[in-house]
Every structure is written in structure tokens, then in C-alpha cells.
Coordinates of C-alpha atoms in Angstrom, one line a residue:
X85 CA 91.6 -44.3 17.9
X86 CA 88.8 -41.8 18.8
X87 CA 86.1 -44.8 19.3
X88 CA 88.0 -46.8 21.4
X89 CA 88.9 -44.0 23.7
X90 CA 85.0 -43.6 23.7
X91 CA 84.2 -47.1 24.2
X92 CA 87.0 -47.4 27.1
X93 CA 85.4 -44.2 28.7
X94 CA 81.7 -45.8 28.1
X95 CA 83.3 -48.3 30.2
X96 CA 84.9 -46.4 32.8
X97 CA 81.4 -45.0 33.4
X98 CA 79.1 -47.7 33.1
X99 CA 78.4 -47.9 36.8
X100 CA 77.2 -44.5 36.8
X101 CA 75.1 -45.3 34.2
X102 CA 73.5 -48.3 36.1
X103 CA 73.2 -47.4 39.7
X104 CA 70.6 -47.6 41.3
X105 CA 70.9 -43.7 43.4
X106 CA 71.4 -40.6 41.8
X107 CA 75.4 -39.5 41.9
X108 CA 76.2 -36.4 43.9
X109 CA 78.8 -35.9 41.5
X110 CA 76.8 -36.0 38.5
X111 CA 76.0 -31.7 37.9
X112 CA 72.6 -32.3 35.5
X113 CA 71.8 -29.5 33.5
X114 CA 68.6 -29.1 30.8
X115 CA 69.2 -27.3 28.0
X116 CA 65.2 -25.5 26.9
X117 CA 63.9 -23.1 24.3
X118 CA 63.7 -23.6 20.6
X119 CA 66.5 -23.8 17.8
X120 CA 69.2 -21.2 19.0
X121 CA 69.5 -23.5 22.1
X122 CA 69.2 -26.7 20.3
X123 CA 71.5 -24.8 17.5
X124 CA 71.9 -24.1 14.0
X125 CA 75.7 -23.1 14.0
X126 CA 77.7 -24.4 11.1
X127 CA 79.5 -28.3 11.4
X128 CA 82.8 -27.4 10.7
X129 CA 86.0 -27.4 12.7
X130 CA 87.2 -27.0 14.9
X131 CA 83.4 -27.3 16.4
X132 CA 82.6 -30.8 15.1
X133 CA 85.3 -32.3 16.6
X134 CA 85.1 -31.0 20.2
X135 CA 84.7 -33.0 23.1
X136 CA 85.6 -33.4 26.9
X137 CA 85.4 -36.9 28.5
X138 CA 83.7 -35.4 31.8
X139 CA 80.8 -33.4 29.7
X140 CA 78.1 -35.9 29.0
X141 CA 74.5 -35.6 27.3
X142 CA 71.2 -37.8 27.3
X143 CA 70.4 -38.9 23.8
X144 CA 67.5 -39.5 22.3
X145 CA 67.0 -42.8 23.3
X146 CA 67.5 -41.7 27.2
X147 CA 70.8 -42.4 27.7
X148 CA 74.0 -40.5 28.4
X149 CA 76.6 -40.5 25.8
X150 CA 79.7 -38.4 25.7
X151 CA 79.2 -35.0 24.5
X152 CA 79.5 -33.8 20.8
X153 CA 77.8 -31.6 18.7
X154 CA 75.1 -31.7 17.4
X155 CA 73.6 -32.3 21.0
X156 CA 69.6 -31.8 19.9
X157 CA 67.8 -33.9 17.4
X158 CA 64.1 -31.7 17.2
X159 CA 64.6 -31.4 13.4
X160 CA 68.2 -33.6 12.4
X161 CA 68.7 -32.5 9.1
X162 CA 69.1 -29.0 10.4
X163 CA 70.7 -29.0 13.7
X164 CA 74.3 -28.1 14.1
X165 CA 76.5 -26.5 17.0
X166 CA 74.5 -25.0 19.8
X167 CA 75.4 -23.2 23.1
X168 CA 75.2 -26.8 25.6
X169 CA 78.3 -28.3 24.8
X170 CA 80.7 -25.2 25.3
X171 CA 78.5 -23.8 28.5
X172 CA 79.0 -27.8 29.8
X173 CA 83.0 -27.5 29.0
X174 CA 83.1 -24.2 31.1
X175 CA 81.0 -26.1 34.2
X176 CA 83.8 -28.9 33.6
X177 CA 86.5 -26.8 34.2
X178 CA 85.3 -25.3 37.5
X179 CA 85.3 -28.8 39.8
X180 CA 87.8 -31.4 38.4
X181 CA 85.9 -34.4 40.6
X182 CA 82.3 -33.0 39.1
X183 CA 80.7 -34.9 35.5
X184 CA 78.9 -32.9 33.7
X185 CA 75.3 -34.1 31.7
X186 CA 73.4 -32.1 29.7
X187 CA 69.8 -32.9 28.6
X188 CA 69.1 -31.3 25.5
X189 CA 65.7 -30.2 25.1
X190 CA 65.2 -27.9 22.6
X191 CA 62.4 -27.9 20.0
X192 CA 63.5 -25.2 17.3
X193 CA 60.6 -23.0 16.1
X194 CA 58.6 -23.3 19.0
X195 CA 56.3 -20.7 20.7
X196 CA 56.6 -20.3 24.8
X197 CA 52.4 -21.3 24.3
X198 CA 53.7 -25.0 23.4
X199 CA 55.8 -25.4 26.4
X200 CA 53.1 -26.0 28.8
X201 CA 51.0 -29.4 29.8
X202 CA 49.6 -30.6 26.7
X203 CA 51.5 -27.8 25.0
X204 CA 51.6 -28.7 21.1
X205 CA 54.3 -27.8 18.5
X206 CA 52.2 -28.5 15.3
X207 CA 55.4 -28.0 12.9
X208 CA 57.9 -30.9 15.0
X209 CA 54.2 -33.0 15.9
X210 CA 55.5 -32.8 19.5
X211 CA 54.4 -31.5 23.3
X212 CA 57.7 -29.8 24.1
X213 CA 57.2 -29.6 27.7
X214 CA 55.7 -32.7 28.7
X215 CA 58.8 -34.4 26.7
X216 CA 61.3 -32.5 28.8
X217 CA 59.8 -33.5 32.0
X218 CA 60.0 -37.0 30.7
X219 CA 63.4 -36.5 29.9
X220 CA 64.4 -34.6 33.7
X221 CA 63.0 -37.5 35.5
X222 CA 64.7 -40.0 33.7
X223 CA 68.1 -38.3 33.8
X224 CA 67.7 -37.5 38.0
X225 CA 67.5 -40.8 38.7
X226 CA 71.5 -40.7 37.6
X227 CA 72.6 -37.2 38.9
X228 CA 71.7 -34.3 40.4
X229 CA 69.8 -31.7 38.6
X230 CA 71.6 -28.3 39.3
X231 CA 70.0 -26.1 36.5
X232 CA 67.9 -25.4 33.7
X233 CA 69.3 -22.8 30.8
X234 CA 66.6 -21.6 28.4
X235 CA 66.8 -19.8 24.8
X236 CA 63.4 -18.8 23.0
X237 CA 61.5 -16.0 22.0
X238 CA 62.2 -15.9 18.2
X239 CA 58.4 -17.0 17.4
X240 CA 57.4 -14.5 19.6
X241 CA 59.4 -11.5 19.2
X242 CA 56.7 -9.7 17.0
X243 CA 54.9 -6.7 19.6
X244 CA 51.4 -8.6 18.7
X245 CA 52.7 -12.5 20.2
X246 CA 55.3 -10.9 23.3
X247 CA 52.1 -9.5 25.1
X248 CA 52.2 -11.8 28.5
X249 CA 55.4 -13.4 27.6
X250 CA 56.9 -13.0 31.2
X251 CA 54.1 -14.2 33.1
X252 CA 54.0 -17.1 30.9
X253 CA 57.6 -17.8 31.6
X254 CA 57.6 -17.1 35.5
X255 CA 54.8 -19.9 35.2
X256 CA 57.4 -22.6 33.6
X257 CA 59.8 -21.6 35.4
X258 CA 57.5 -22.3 38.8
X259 CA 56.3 -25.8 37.2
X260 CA 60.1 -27.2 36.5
X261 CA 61.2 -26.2 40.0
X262 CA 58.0 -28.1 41.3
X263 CA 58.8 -31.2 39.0
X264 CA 62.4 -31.1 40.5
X265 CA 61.3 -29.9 43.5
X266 CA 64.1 -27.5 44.0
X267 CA 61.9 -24.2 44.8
X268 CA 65.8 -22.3 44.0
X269 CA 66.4 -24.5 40.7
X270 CA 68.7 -22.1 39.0
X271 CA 67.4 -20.6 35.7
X272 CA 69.6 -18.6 33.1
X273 CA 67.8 -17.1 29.8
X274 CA 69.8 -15.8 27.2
X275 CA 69.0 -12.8 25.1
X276 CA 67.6 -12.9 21.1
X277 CA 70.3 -12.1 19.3
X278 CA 70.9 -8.0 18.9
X279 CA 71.1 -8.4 14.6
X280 CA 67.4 -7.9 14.8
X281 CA 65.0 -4.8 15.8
X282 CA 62.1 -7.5 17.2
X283 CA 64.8 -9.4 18.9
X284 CA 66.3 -6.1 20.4
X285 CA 62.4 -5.1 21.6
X286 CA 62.2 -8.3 23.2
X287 CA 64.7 -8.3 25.0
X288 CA 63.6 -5.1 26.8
X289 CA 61.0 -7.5 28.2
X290 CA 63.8 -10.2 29.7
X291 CA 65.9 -6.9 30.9
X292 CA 64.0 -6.9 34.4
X293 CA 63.8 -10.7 34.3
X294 CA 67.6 -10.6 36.5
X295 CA 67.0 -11.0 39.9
X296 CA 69.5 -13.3 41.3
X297 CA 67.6 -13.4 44.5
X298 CA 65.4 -15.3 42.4
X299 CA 67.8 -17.6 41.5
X300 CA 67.3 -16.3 37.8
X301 CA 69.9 -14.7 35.5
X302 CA 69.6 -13.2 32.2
X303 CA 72.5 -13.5 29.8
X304 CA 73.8 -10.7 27.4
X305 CA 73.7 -11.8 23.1
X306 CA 75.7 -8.4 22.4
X307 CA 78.3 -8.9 20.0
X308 CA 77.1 -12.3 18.9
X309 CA 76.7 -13.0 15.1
X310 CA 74.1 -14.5 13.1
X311 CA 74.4 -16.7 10.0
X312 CA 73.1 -15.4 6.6
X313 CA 69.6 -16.2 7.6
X314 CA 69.6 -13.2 10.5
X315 CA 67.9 -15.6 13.1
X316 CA 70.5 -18.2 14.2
X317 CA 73.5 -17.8 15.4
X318 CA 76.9 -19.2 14.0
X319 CA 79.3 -21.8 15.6
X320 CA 81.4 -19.3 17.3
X321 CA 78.5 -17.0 18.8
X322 CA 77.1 -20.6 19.8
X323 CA 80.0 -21.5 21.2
X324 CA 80.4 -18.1 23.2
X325 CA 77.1 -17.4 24.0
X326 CA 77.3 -20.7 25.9
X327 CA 79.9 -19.6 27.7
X328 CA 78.4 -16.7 28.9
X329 CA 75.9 -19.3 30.1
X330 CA 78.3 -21.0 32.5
X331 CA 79.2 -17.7 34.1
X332 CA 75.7 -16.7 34.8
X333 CA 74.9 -20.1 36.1
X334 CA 78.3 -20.0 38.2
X335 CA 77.6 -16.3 39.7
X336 CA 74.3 -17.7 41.4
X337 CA 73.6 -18.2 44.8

């Protein structure tokens, strides 16, 4: 029953798929960082089965496909239930005549050096930012991109590798809004998770990154969970921290 109501809804939706403008009412939001935002959070229910037949996201293969977890495919045998598909359930909610599409991006393990031009993630063997430029253009000929939601730091939370990180992320922040060329593209960045001393330093440094005048929020991880491994979070701090990503991005001017 569940894959013909996704092949009727396939249907329903093929001319958004194929037109030949961008649909107003197609909200586009890119989903950056490394593997808290492309997510590690356990498969199980009632996670695996969620779903919501206005949330969409761009596979691998450049197309939009109803949403499910897992949204990401950097490393497949490890990705699980992130923070995109709950954060693109809230932005549902809001505007019953919007569609939601999310364009996962993520490359887990990756430092904030690799996500510039030419940028190089040795351990995945790819150039994280020039793939999700790739990826935004191809999705804006469809919609209308209306935001960009990063999670990373991890690889650089140590006091030796944070040294610059702001500067390095005001700068990728300035080069998506001039590939979009929205000057106000909204950006929200979510905390480390608090279950870690490094992660807890680091996020002093993101603490006078919220300036909504900027168009730039910066969203709490307190009371989130990890899984055993102390680094990623589980399904339901995934699911909650994206959720707290929705009301950042919604609280923007």
C-alpha cells in the first residue's frame, strides 16, 4: 500500500519535477556540515517509517523523491536519522500550500578546510563544497532556495584546529549567498552537542555567531543526547534538534 501511495504522489508531482521555471511554492532548503547533519541516529521506529507527502529531498542521483530517512548517502553503511527530515516536517506545517525539498549535503567527518573550492575530504575521496553547489543549482532550477542549515565542528573542536574557525565560516557563508545570489540567504548553525568538553569550548566560539540582522541564527544542542559513541547524536535528539532548526529558520527576518 505504502508504494503506490508513493508512486500516485510521484505522479501528482511530476510536473514540478519537469518544468521548465522554478516553483514559487517549492521552499528549498540545503542541509551542510558533516555526519550530525547528515546523521547517525539509530533506524528504528517510529523514525524509519516517518514521512510527510509535502517534504521532499534531492537524491543522489539529482532528483527529488519523497522524504525518508536516511536522507544523506556520504558514507551508506553508517548513515541513519538526521535532523533534515523532522526540521522539513516543522517548515510543512507552517504554510499548507508550500512543498518542502531538502538537499542533503552533508559529508560526515569533514573539516570546515574541505568545504571550500577545491576543498578535499581525503577519508569520503570527495570536494564537499563544490558538490553542494552542484547540487543547489540543480535543485533551483525547481524551487526556490529559502535557506541553508549547517552542523560541523566535530573535527575541529580540539583548541589547536578551532583557531580561525569563524572567519572561515563567515567566508562560506558569503560564497553560498553569492552562488544563490541571495545577499540575506538565511543561515542557521546548530551547536556540538553539550556531552563533550571540546564540543562545549566550541561552541563558545558560535555563541557570538547570532546576529539575526545577519540573517544568521545559532541553534541551542542543550539537553540533546548522544549514542554510546559520545559524538553523534540519537534518533530522538536528531529528530529534536531539527526541530529547533525550523524555529530558528522561522524567527528570521
Amino acid at each position: 500500500m505504502k508504494y503506490y501511495l508513493s508512486l500516485l504522489l510521484n505522479l501528482i508531482f511530476l510536473p514540478l519535477w519537469s518544468q521548465s521555471s522554478p516553483d514559487p511554492n517549492f521552499h528549498i532548503y540545503i542541509l551542510m556540515g558533516q555526519s550530525n547533519m547528515a546523521g547517525r541516529g539509530e533506524m528504528v521506529e517510529p523514525y524509519s517509517s516517518q514521512q510527510d507527502e509535502r517534504v521532499w529531498m534531492f537524491h543522489a542521483q539529482n532528483q527529488f523523491v519523497q522524504a525518508k530517512h536516511p536522507m544523506h548517502f556520504d558514507k551508506p553503511s553508517l548513515v541513519g536519522v538526521g535532523p533534515g527530515l523532522s526540521f522539513g516536517m516543522e517548515m510543512a506545517k507552517q504554510s499548507p500550500s508550500v512543498k518542502i525539498g531538502l538537499v542533503p549535503c552533508a559529508v560526515g567527518g569533514s573539516s570546515i578546510n574541505s568545504w571550500v573550492i577545491n576543498g578535499y575530504d581525503e577519508a569520503t575521496k570527495t570536494h564537499p563544497l563544490d558538490d553542494a553547489i552542484q547540487r543547489i543549482l540543480a535543485a533551483q532550477k525547481l524551487g526556490v532556495i529559502k535557506g541553508i542549515l549547517w552542523h560541523q565542528g566535530e573535527s575541529d573542536s580540539e583548541a589547536n584546529k578551532r583557531v580561525g574557525y569563524i572567519d572561515k565560516l563567515n567566508a562560506l557563508i558569503a560564497q553560498i549567498r553569492s552562488i544563490t545570489k541571495q545577499t540575506n540567504l538565511p543561515f542557521v548553525v546548530g551547536e556540538l552537542g553539550h556531552f563533550n568538553q571540546n564540543y562545549l569550548d566550541f561552541n563558545q566560539l558560535l555563541s557570538s555567531f547570532r546576529a539575526p540582522s545577519l540573517h544568521i541564527a545559532v541553534v541551542s544542542a542543550k539537553d540533546l543526547t548522544a549514542k554510546s559513541d559520545q559524538i553523534h547524536f540519537d534518533s530522538r535528539s536528531a529528530t529534536e534538534l531539527g526541530k529547533r532548526y525550523a524555529f530558528a529558520m522561522q524567527q528570521l527576518p
